[in-house]
mmCIF file of C-alpha atoms in Angstrom:
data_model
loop_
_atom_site.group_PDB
_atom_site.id
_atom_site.type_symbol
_atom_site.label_atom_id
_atom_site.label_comp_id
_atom_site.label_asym_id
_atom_site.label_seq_id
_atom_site.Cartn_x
_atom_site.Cartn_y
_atom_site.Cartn_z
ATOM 1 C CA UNK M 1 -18.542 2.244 6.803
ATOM 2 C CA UNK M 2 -16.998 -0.768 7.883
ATOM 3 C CA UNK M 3 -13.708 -0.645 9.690
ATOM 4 C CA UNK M 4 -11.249 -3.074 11.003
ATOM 5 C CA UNK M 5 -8.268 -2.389 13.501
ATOM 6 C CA UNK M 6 -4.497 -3.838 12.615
ATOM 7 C CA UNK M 7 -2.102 -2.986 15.078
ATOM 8 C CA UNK M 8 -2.924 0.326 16.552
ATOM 9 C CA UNK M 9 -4.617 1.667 13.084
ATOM 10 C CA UNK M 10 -7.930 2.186 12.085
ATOM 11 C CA UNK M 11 -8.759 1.149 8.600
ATOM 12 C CA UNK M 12 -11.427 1.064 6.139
ATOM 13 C CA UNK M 13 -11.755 -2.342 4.201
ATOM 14 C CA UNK M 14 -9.396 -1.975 1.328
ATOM 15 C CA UNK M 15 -9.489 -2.393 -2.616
ATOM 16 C CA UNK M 16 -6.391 -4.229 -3.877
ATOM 17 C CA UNK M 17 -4.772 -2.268 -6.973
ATOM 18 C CA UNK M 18 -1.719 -2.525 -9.069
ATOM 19 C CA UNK M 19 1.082 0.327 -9.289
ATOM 20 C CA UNK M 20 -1.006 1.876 -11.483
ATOM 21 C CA UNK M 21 -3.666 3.344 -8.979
ATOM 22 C CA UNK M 22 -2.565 5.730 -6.788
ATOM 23 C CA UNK M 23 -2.416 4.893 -2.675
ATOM 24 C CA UNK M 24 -5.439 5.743 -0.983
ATOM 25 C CA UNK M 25 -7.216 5.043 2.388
ATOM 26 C CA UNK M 26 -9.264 2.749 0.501
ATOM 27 C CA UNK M 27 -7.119 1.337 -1.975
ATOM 28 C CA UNK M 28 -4.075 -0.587 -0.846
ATOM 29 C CA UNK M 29 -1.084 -0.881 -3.769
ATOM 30 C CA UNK M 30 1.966 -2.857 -3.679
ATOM 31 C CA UNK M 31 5.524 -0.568 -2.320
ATOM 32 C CA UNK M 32 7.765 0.435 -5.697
ATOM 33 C CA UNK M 33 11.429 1.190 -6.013
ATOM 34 C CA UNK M 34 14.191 -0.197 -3.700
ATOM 35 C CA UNK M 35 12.060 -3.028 -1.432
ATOM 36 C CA UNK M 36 13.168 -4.697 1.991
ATOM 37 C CA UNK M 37 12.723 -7.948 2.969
ATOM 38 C CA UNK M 38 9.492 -6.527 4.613
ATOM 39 C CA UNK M 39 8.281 -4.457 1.715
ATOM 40 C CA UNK M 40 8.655 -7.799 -0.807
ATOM 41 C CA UNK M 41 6.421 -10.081 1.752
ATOM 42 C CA UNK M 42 3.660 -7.475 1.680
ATOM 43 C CA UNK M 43 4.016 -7.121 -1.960
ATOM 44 C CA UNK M 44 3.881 -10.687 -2.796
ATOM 45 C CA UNK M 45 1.029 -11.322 -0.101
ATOM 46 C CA UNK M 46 -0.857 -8.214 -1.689
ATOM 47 C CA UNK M 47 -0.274 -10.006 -5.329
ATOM 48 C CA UNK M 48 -1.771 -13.061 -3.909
ATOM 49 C CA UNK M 49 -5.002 -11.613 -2.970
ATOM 50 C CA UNK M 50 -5.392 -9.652 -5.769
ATOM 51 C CA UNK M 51 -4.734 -12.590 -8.271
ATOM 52 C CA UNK M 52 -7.158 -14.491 -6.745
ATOM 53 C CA UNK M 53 -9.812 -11.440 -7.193
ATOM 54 C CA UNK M 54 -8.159 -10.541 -11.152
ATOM 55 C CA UNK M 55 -8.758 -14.486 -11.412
ATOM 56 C CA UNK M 56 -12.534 -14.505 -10.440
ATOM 57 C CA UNK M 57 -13.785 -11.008 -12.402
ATOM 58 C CA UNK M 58 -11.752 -12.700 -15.548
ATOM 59 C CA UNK M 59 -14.773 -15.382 -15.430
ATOM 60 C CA UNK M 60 -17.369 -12.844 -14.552
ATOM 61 C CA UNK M 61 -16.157 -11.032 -17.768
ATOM 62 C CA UNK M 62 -16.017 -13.760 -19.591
ATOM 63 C CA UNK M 63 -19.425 -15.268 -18.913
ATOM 64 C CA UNK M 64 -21.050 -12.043 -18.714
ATOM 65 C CA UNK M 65 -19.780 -9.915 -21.494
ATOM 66 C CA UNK M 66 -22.068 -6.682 -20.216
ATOM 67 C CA UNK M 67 -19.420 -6.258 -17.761
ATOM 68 C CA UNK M 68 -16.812 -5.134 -20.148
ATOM 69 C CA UNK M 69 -19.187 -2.340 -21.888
ATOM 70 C CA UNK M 70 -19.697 1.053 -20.665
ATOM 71 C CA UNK M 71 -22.978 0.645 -18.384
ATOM 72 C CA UNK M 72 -25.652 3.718 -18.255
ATOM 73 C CA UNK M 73 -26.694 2.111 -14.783
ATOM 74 C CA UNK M 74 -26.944 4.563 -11.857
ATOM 75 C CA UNK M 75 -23.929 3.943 -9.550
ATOM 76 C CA UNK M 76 -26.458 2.607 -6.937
ATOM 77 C CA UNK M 77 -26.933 0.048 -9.326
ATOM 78 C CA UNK M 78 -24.405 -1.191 -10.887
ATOM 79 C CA UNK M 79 -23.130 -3.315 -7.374
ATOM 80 C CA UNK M 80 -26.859 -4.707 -7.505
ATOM 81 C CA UNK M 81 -25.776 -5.978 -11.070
ATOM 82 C CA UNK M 82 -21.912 -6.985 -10.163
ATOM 83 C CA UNK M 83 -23.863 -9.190 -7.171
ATOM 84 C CA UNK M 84 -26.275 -10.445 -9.638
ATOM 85 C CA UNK M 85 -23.884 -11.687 -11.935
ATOM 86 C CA UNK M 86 -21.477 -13.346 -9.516
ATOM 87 C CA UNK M 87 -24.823 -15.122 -8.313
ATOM 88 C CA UNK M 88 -25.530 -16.538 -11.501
ATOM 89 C CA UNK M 89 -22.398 -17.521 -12.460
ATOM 90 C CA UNK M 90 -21.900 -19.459 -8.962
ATOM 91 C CA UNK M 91 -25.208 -21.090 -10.062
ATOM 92 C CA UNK M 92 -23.972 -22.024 -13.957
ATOM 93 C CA UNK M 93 -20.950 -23.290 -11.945
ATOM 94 C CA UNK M 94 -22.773 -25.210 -9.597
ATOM 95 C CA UNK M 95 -24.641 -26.863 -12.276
ATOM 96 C CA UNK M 96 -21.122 -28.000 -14.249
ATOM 97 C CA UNK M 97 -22.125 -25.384 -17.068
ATOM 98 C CA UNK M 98 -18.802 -25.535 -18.614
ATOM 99 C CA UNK M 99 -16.727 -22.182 -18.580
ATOM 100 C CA UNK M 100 -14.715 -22.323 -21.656
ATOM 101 C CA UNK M 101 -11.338 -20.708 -21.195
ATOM 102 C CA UNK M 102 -11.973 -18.764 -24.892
ATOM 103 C CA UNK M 103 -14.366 -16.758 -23.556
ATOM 104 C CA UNK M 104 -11.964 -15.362 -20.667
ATOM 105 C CA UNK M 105 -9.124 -14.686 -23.682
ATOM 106 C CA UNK M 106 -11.849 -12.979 -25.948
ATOM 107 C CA UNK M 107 -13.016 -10.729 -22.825
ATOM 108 C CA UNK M 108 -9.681 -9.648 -21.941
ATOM 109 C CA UNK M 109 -8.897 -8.723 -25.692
ATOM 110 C CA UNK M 110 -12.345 -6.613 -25.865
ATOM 111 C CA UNK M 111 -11.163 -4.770 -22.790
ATOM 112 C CA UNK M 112 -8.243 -3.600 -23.837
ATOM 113 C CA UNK M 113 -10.527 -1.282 -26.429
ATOM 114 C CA UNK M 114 -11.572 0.468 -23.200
ATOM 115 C CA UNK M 115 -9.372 3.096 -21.762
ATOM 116 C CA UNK M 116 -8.869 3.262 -18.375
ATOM 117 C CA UNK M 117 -9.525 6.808 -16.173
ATOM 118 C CA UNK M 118 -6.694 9.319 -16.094
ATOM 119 C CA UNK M 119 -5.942 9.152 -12.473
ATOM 120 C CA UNK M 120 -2.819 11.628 -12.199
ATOM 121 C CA UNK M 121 -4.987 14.141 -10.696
ATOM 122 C CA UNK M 122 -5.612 12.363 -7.668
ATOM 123 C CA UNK M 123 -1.369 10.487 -7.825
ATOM 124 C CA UNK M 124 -0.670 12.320 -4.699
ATOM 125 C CA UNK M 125 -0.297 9.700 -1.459
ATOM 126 C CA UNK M 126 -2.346 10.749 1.413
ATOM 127 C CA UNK M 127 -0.629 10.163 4.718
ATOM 128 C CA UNK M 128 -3.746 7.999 5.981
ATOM 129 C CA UNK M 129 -2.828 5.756 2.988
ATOM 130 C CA UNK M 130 0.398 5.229 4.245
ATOM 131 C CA UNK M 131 -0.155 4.509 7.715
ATOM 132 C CA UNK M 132 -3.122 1.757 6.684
ATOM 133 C CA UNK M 133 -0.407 0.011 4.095
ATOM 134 C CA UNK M 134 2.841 -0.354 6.738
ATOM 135 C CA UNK M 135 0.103 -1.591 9.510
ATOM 136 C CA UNK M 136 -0.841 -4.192 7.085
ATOM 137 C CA UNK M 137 2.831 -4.773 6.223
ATOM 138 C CA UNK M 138 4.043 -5.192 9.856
ATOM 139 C CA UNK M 139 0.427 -7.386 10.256
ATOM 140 C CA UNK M 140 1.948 -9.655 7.410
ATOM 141 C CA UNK M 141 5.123 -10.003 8.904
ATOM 142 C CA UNK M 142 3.466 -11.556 12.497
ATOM 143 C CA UNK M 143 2.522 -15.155 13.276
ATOM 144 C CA UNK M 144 -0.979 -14.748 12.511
ATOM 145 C CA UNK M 145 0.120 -13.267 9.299
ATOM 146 C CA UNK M 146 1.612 -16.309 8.106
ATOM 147 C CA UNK M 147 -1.712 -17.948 7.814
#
């Protein structure tokens, strides 16, 4: 329930997807097709964040192979897991348990067995999603964007 304020909008905090997943209120994607100057800065700023995040759940899989199965957890849950396992992996990490790059390569391989959700039905842009994405494009183009 969470909201934050750029410019004048109202906004939920945001997932980061790829082109893939459709636009939503909640799920911020990077602009396709013909791209301004504008449109390629939010773009690359939005593939910055999200390669840090792609970067970090690529060692959570690959320390914590449970991830990449189909779970039987209750959706409440399931974050209560997520959180668990990002604690102890910050704790292997803290005690120089070595993360061998292997196990990231052998995760990503056993999660390409797993087939994503058909998400045409819900392809359809809302106009909420819109507004939220070219407030946080005209927030990356200011000063404080920069940062």
């Amino acid at each position: 329930d969470r909201k934050i304020t750029v410019g004048d909008v109202e906004m939920p905090i945001v997932i980061l997807g790829d082109p893939a997943y459709p636009l939503m209120p909640w799920l911020m994607k990077p602009y396709t097709g013909a791209l301004d100057t504008e449109k390629e800065l939010f773009n690359y700023r939005l593939s910055k964040c999200r390669m840090v995040v792609e970067c970090a759940f690529g060692h959570l899989k690959g320390r914590w192979r449970s991830l990449l199965t189909r779970s039987d957890l209750s959706q409440t849950n399931i974050p209560i897991v997520i959180a668990a396992c990002c604690v102890l992996h910050k704790v292997c990490e803290s005690k120089g348990e070595t993360f061998m790059a292997g196990w990231e390569v052998e995760a990503n391989n056993l999660a390409a067995d797993y087939a994503q959700p058909d998400t045409r039905a819900i392809r359809r842009s809302q106009r909420d999603a819109l507004r939220i994405r070219e407030a946080l494009k005209a927030s990356f183009q200011s000063e404080q964007g920069n940062q």
